[in-house]
Amino acid sequence: MRPLRRHATTLILVVLAAAAAVVLLVLDRGAVSTDEAERRKKHLFEAWRPDEITEVTVTLASPGAPQTARLTRGEVNDAGQRPWSVEIDGHRYPADEPAVDQLLGTLEFATAERRVPAEASDPAALGLAPPRLSIAVAMGPRRDRLLLGGSAPTPPGAVYAEVAGRGVFVITKQLAAALDVPPDRLRSRSFVPYLAAELAGLTLEGEGGARRFSRAPWGGGRGAGFRFAEGSPEGSGVRVSAPAIDGVLSALGRLQAEEFLSEEEARQALASDGPRVTLTLLPSDPSARPGVIDLGGDCPDRPDHVVAVRREPTRAAACVPASVLEPLTEGASRFVDLALVGAPLDEVAEVKLAAGERSLELARAGSEWHLRAPEDRPVPTETGRALVQAILDVRATRLLPSASDPGALGLVPPRATLRVLSTPPESPGEGEPRERVETLEIGAEQEGVVRVRRLEDGAIAEIPAPAAGALLPSEVSLRSMQVLDFARDQVSALRVERPGLVQRLRRTGDGAWELLEPRGEGLAADDALADELADLLGGLKAERWVAADAGQGYGLGAPRLVVEAELASTPERDGGAAARPARVELGALAGAGSFARAGKGGPVFVAPPALEAAAGRLLLRRDVFVVAPQEIARVTLVPVDGKPVVVEASPGGFAVAGAGDQASATAAAAGVRDALADLRAEGAVALGKPEKHHGLSPPRLRITVDLARPQAAPAGEGGATPPRRAPGSFTIAIGAGDAFRGTNVFYARRDGVDAVYAIAQSRVRPLLEAAGVAGAAGVR
């Protein structure tokens, strides 16, 4: 006891010192260090420590009661973040994190234009009693408060601001606007209560009918893992189209509140017709309540927006973009997955096709492909991708009713099976498989169709018989994708045949093309079109290989189009061997391309659409309407229901004869000149006389071009005089509008050329406008 008394004084002093240190530490947390004060001497807030900020209260004066938003910072979540929430009118919501970050950043770097002297700082006179905006910040033990008041005289738009304990300042118009945040804008714009990955299912009701979807056991990211829910007319468990459901999920992501509404405003907007769509979201968490959102009704004062009312799990009403309604109002039939295989190409890891004793097995290793059966060897990347893509491209024309008899449909036993293993990049929940296995049973052909059963969802699909070739094992599918391989300059002649028309062209000694057939006045070959066809033919690659033999199928018994090229051999390439032909036949359409074969009995492949586009057009010159400005003496424009307009060439340029308004007439004349120099056709569309739909009897505009008499030209090399066009005239007729190969065109014809052409409307429009402009300019 005596030793304790001896040290009692020392112990008391130590305790008092420790307590003093704690008190000093707490008090010092709120103090501003000399360095901090120097660093922030131009800022409104003399201290700013982001990690210590726990609360921000924004109060905005209004004609009624003040509007207040109280921001509070939460604890650290699983993502390592401290999310903000906001309390408005007694209700708490998640805060809009970007809006909060922007407000805090503005406060941190807010500076004053100047300080107002204390003697001139009357709060009432400066609009600070009461203020129009108040912002209070709790930062550790510190409590800072910023008030915004009335307008200051300079600079323009400036505002008085008071910082509690520091005085009154003048701030810029821009800073005041950045701080003037309505409390409602601090509320999260997100309107959908659950993320897509958190959903076990969803239901759409209203416009488009009742559509019920649930998460499927085969997993996959986003829309890849949904099926029709039990009791759906489309069939319980039938796979939902991934692109279609992705459209719904994307719409949910865009369902952001542009402006929040009161319950009364939302009720009035929906009062007349009710919601167009009611969306019910079923969360995976069994303890969470479903989300229910009504959509429809025009949003007050916001065009292109509709009202959204969230009824569960919490109530809210807002204006949202009207564009979200489009995927949510699609009928159920748009959601039925007609693809036989659901996995996308970049997720496919293995493919196995088997029919009796024949099999073909392909596996991916990175971006490369390897054949496992019937032999073990690598496969060119483009060949492997083409084989798999061909399988993925097969789509059903329809799904049969679930009560259909598989035996009667040729599925018992199946003719072949197809197994596709894929690796989805993500799984929506725990316990989902890491790999997805899809198995198809392919039935026998019956009256031109084949039925296929998807074991994944039990659906029976019907496909055209030619499409089934992609699902059967055939080594032809592993051929090189290169069908033909020769250079353009090896082609000495081309022949293109289609029903009712044969085109024959021959290359001349100077490399140009001569038209041998069809015959007609003014017809000549278009060198660029012929070269394009020769290029496409020489580098022809298959989109995919289909079958070893066409038989009478694929439309190749009577081809729609036959392209032949005569190849001239050279000693360098072929040792002087005789010329050889190359032939490609195009049959029935196969998606965007066509079933085709090289030669008369080769294997069937799908030719790219570019080949038919090049071979299916008339290979006639497209510059028959083009006239160089120096060759024009006079142009007469005769509209179908107007007066003739004459444009004449002169040493001073082109002018409209008899025009009153010279400024507009001069512009019209220049437009005519430039348009004729640029009047290149998109292509010829018909031979011989025009048909009624071409609109050329009578034309909407007739253009007569009188050519200038050639002038003496300086002698060329060797004393030869360059040839010039003989004087004379010709007429162009502009007819009806239409579309040609994706371009809006007018039909046109030139006398002396026995064909009808299509010219882009943009090239013809200056001529039509010139006639109208010149007429309005006072032609006599």
XYZ file of C-alpha atoms in Angstrom, residues 174 228 247 260 563:
5
model
C -21.094 30.597 -62.958
C -41.133 -18.488 -71.224
C -33.922 -5.152 -75.844
C -39.779 13.294 -60.526
C -21.259 -16.409 -114.705
